[in-house]
Coordinates of C-alpha atoms in Angstrom, one line a residue:
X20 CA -114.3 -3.7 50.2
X21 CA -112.3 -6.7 49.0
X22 CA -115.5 -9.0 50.2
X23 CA -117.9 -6.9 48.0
X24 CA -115.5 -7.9 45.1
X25 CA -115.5 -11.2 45.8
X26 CA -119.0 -11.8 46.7
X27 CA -119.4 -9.7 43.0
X28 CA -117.3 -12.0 41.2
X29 CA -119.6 -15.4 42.9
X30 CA -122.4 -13.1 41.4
X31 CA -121.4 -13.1 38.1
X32 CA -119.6 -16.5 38.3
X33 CA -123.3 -18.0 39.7
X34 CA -124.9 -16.0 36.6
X35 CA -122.6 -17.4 34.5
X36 CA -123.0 -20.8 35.5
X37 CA -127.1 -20.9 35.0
X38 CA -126.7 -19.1 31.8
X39 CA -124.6 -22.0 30.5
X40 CA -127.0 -24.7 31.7
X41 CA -130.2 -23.3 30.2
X42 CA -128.0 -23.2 26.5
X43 CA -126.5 -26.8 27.2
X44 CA -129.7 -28.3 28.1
X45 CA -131.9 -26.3 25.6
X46 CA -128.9 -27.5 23.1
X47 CA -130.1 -31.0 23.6
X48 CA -134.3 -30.2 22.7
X49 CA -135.0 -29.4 19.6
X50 CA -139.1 -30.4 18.0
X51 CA -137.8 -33.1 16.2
X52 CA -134.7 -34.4 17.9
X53 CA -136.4 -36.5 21.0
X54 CA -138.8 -38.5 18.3
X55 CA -136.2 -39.4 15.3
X56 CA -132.9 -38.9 17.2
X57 CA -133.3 -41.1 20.2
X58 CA -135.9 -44.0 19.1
X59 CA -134.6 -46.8 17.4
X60 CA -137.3 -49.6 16.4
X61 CA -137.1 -52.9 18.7
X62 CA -137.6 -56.3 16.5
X63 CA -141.1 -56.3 17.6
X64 CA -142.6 -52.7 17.2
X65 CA -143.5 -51.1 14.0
X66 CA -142.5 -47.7 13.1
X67 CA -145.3 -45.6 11.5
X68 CA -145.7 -41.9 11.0
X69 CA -147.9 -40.2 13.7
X70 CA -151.0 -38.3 13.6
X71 CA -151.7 -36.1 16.7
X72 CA -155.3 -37.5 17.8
X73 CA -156.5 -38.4 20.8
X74 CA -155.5 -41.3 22.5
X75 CA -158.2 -43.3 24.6
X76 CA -158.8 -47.0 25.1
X77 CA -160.4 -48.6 22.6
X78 CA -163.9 -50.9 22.7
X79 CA -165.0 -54.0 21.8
X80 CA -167.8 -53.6 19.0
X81 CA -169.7 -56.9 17.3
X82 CA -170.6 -57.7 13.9
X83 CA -173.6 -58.9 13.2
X84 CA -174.0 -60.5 9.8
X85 CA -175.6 -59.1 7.0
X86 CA -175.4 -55.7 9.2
X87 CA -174.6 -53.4 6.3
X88 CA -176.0 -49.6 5.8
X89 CA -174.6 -46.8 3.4
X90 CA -175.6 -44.1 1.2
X91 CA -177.5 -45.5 -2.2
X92 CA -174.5 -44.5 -4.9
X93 CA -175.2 -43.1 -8.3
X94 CA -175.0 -46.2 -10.0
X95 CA -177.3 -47.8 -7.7
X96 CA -180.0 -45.1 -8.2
X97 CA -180.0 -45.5 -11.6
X98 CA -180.9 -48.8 -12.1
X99 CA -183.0 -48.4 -9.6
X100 CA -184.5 -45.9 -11.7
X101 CA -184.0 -47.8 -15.0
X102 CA -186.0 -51.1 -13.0
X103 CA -188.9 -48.7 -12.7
X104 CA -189.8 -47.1 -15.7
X105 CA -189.6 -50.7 -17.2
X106 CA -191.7 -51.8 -14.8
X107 CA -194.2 -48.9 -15.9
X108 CA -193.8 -49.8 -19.4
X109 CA -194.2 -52.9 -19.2
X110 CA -198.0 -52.1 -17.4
X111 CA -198.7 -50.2 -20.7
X112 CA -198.1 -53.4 -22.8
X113 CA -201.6 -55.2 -23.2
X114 CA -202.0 -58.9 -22.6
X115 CA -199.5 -60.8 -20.4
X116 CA -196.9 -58.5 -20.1
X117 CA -199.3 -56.6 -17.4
X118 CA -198.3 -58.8 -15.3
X119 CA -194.9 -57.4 -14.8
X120 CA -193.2 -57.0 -11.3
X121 CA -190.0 -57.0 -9.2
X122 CA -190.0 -60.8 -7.3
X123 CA -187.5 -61.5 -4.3
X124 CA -187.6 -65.3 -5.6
X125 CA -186.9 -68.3 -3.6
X126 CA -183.7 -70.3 -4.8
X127 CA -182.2 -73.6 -5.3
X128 CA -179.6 -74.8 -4.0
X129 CA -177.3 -77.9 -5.0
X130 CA -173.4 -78.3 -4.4
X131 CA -171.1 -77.8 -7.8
X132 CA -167.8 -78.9 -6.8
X133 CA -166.3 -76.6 -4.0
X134 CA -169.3 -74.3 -3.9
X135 CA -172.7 -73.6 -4.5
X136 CA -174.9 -73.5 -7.3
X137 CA -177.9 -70.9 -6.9
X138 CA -181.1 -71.6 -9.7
X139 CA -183.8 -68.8 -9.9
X140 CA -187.5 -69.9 -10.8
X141 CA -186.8 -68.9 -14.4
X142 CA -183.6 -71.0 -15.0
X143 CA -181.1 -68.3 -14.7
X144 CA -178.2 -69.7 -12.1
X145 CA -175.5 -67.9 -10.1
X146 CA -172.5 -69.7 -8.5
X147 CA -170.8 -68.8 -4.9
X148 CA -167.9 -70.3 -3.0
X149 CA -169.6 -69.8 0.4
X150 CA -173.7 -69.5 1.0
X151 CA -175.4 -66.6 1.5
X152 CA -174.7 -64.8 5.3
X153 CA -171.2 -67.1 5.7
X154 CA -168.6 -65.6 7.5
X155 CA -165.1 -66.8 6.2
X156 CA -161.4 -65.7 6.5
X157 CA -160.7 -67.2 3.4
X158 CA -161.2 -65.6 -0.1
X159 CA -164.6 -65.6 -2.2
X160 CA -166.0 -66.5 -5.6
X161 CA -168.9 -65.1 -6.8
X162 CA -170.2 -65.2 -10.6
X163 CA -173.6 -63.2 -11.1
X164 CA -175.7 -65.0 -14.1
X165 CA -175.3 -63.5 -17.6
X166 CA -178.8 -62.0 -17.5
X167 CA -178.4 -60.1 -14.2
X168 CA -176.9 -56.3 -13.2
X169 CA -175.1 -57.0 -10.2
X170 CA -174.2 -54.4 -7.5
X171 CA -171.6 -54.4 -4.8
X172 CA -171.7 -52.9 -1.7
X173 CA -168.5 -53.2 0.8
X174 CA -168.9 -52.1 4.4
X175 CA -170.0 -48.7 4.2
X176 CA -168.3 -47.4 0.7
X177 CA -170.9 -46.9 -2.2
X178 CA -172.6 -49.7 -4.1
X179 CA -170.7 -49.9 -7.3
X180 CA -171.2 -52.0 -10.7
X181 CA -169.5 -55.7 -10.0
X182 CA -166.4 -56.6 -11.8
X183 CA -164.6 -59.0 -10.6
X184 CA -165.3 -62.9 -9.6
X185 CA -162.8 -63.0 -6.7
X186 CA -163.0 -61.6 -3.4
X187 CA -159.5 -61.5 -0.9
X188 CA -160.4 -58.0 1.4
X189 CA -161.4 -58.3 4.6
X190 CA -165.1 -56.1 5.1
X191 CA -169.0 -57.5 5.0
X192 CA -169.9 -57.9 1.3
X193 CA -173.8 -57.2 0.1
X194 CA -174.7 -58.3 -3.7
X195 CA -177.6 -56.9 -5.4
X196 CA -178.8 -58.7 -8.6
X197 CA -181.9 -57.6 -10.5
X198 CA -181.9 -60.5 -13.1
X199 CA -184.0 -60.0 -16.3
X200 CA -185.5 -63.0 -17.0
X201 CA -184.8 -64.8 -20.8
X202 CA -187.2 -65.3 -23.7
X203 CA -188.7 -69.2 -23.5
X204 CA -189.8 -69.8 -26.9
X205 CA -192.9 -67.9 -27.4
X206 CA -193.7 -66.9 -23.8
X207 CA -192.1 -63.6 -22.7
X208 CA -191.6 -63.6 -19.0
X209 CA -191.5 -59.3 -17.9
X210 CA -190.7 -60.3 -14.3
X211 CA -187.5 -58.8 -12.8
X212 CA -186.0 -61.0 -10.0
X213 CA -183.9 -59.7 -7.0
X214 CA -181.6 -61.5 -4.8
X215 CA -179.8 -60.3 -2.6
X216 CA -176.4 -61.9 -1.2
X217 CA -174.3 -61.4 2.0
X218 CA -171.3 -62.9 3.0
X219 CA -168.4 -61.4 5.4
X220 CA -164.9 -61.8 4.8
X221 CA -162.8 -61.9 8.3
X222 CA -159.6 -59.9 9.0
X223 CA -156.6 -62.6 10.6
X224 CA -157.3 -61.1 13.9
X225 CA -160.4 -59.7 14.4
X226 CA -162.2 -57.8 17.8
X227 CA -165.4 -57.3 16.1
X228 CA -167.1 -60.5 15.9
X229 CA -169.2 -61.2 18.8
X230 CA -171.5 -63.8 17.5
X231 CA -171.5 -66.3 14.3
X232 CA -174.8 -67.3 12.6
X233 CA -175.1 -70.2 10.3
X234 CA -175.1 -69.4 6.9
X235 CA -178.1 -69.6 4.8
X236 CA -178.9 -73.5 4.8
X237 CA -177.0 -74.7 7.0
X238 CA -176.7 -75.7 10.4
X239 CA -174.0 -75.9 12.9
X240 CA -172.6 -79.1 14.2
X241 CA -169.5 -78.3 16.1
X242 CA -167.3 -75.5 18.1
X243 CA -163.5 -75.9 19.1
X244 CA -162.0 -73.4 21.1
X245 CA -157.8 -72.8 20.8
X246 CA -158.3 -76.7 20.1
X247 CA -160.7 -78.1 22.7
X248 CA -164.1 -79.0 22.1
X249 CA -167.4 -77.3 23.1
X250 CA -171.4 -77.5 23.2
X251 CA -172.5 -75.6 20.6
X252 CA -175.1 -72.8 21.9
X253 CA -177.3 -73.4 19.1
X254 CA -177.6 -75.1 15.6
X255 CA -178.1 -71.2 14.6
X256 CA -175.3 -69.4 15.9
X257 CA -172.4 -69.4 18.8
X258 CA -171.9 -66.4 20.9
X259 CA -168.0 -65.9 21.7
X260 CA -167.5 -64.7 24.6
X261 CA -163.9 -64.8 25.7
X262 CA -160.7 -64.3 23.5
X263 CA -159.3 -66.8 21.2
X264 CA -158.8 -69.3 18.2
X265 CA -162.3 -70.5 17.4
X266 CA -163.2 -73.4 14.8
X267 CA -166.6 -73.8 13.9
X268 CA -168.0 -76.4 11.8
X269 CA -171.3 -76.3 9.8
X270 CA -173.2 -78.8 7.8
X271 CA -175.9 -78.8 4.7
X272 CA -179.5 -79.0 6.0
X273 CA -181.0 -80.4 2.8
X274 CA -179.7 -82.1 -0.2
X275 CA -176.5 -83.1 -0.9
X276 CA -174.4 -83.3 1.8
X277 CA -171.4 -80.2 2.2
X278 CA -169.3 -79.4 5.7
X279 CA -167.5 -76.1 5.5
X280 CA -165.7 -74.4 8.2
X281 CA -164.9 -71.0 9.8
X282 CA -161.9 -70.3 11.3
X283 CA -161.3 -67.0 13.4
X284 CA -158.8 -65.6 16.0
X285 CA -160.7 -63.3 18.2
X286 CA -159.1 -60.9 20.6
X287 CA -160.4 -57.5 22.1
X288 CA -157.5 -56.9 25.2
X289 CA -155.4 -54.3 25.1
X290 CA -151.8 -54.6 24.9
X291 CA -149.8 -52.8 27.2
X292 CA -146.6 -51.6 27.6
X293 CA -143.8 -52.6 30.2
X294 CA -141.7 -50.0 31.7
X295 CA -138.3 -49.6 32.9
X296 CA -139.1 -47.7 36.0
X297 CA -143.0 -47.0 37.3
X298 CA -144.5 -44.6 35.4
X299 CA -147.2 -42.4 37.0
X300 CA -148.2 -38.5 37.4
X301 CA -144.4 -37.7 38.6
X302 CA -141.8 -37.1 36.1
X303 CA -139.2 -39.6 35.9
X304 CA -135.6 -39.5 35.4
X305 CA -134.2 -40.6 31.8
X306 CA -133.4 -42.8 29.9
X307 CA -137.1 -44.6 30.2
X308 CA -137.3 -47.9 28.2
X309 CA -140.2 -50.0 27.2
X310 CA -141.6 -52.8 25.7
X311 CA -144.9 -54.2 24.2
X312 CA -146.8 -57.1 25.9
X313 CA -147.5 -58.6 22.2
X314 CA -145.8 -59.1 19.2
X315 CA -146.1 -56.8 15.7
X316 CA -148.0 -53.9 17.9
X317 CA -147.7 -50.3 16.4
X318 CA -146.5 -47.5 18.8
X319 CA -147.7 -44.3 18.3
X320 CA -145.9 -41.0 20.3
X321 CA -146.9 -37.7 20.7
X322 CA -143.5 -35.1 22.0
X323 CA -145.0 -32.0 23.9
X324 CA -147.8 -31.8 21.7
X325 CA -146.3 -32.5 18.2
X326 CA -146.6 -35.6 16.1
X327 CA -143.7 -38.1 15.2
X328 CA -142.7 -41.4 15.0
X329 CA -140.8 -43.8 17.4
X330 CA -137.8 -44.8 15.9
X331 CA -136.8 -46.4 19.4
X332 CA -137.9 -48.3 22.7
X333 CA -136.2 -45.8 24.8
X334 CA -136.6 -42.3 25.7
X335 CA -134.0 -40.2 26.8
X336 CA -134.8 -36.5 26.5
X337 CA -136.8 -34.2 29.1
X338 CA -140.5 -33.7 28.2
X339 CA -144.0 -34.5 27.8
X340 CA -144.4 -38.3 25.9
X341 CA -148.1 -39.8 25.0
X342 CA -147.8 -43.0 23.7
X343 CA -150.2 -45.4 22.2
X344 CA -149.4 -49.2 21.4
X345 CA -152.5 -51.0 19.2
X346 CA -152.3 -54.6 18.1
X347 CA -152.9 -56.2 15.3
X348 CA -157.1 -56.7 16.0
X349 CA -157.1 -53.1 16.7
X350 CA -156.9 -53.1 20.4
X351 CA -155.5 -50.1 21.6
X352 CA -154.2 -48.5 25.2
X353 CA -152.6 -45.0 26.0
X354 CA -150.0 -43.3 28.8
X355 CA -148.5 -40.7 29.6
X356 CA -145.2 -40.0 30.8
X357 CA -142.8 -37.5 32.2
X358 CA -139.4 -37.7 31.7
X359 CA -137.0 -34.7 33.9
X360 CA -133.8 -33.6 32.6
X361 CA -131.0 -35.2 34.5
X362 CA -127.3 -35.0 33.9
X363 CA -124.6 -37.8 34.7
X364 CA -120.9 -36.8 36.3
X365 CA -119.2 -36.8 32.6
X366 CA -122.0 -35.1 31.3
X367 CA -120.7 -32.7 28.4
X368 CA -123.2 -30.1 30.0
X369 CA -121.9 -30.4 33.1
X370 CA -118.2 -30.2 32.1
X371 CA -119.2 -27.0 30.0
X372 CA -120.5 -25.4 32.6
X373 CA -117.5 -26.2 35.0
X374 CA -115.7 -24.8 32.0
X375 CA -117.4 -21.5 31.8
X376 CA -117.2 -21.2 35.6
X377 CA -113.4 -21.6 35.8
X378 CA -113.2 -19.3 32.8
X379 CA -115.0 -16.7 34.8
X380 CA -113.4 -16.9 38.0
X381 CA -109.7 -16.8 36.1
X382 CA -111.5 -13.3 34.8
X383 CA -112.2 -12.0 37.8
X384 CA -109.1 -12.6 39.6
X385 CA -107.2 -10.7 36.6
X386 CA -109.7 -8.4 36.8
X387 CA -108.8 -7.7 40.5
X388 CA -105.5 -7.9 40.2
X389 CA -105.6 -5.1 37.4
X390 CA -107.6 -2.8 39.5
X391 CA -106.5 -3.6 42.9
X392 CA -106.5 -0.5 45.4
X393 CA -104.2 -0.5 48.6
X394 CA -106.3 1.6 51.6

């Protein structure tokens, strides 16, 4: 009989002590907790808000220039439409304004200080910073001539009415100008020019630039790669093929003589990230640290499922962590880790529980002691 108590009271002691573990170590879990509590943001990690997408490796596109498609906007369609029925009216008008029509014109070029100078067969001039199809990390001038409507395209948002002279975004810029062309003294000239303009401007790290093409003009006379020198593969274009700091020179075909330059840094690896301890499909014990191969990377983290921010470079709590790290160029490269709950001597949970245990067992014994039977 006094065995069955005691083997009881181990019962209810054992039951005690699991009871207290599952509260203590839910205690330290909560949905938010692991992803603001414990991250704190190294020198060279930026913290941003999280989005819970899927994570997957990203790929190395190329830009081609002048590689620009979108929806016509409603702007756009309307002077498309407003071209038209003057084009139709002017076929009504007897004598030379028959001849009426919309021309894709060949222009002129001549240098006008740091840029170009553009004439159209009927005297009307346009000025640019860089010729047409240049790709450039530097900003862009571009004034339309008074007698033109000028439409913008950027990327792939909707053509819009120009407004602006100066250019500083990164994207690949298409200009539309239908120019009307001015009365010469007596003679009326009904034709309606269009030119159309491309230029690209380049982020300060780019992955999607595969090959350069000279620009409209111009010819290229020199490539230098993170500063050493190399055999162009053309006078038309230079396919890049591996990562780095590229320098390419280019010179006027025709004319007066004008060098420009593009400068890009080109880089399509994925950063990684070093770990504390080897991370695979096994959990690992806590704390788990890290750190990003490459400067100013972002670091995205996904907690069982639910989207935060890292605040941190080490993770301490139990659970399911997806982590993304992306550099600058876009570059991006995804794991998945698994960190078990483990508990150190002077762990607070583990001194709780030894609490609740002796607490139970002084129980007991009073307990015993109260109802203790002599056979």
């Amino acid at each position: 009989m006094k065995m069955g108590k005691w083997g009881r009271g181990f019962g209810i002691g054992l039951w005690i002590i699991l009871w207290a573990g599952s509260f203590s170590a839910m205690a330290g879990v909560t949905e938010e907790g692991p992803i603001r509590k414990n991250l704190v943001k190294p020198g060279s990690m930026a913290a941003e808000t999280m989005t819970a997408e899927p994570l997957e490796d990203s790929r190395e596109d190329s830009l081609w220039e002048g590689d620009i498609a979108g929806p016509d906007s409603e702007e756009e369609a309307e002077v498309q439409r407003i071209i038209e029925e003057y084009l139709d009216a002017m076929e009504n008008v007897p004598g030379e304004a028959a001849e009426a029509e919309l021309v894709q014109p060949s222009l002129e070029m001549s240098v006008r200080g740091q840029g170009l100078e553009y004439r159209l067969p009927d005297g009307s001039v346009f000025f640019s910073s860089v010729p047409n199809g240049m790709i450039t990390g530097e900003p862009v001038e571009f004034r339309p001539p008074d007698n033109a409507l000028s439409l913008i395209q950027v990327d792939d948002e909707l053509a819009a009415m120009q407004s602006r002279e100066r250019f500083t975004e990164p994207g690949s810029y298409r200009i539309r100008m239908l120019c009307y062309s001015p009365l010469k003294g007596r003679e009326i000239n009904y034709t309606v020019y269009e030119v159309l303009f491309y230029f690209t401007i380049l982020e300060p790290v780019t992955r999607q630039v595969g090959v350069v093409q000279a620009p409209e003009g111009f010819v290229i006379t020199g490539v230098r790669k993170d500063g050493s020198r190399q055999e162009p593969d053309s006078g038309r274009c230079v396919f890049l093929q591996e990562d780095g700091v590229y320098e390419i020179d280019y010179e006027k075909e025709e004319g007066q003589p004008l060098k420009l330059k593009t400068r890009l840094a080109r880089d399509t690896t994925a950063p990684f990230l070093n770990f504390s301890q080897e991370v695979g499909r096994d959990a690992v014990p806590s704390p788990l640290s890290f750190q990003p191969s490459e400067p100013d990377c972002t670091i995205r983290m996904l907690y069982n499922g639910s989207s935060g921010y890292a605040v941190s470079n080490t993770l301490t709590t139990a659970g399911i962590y997806e982590l993304r790290v992306s550099d600058r160029a876009g570059n991006s490269r995804s794991y998945q880790v698994r960190i078990r709950q483990t508990y150190e001597l002077m762990d607070y949970r583990l001194m709780l529980m030894g609490v609740v245990l002796f607490g139970g067992i002084v129980l007991w014994m009073f307990f015993l002691r109260r109802h203790m039977r002599v056979l």
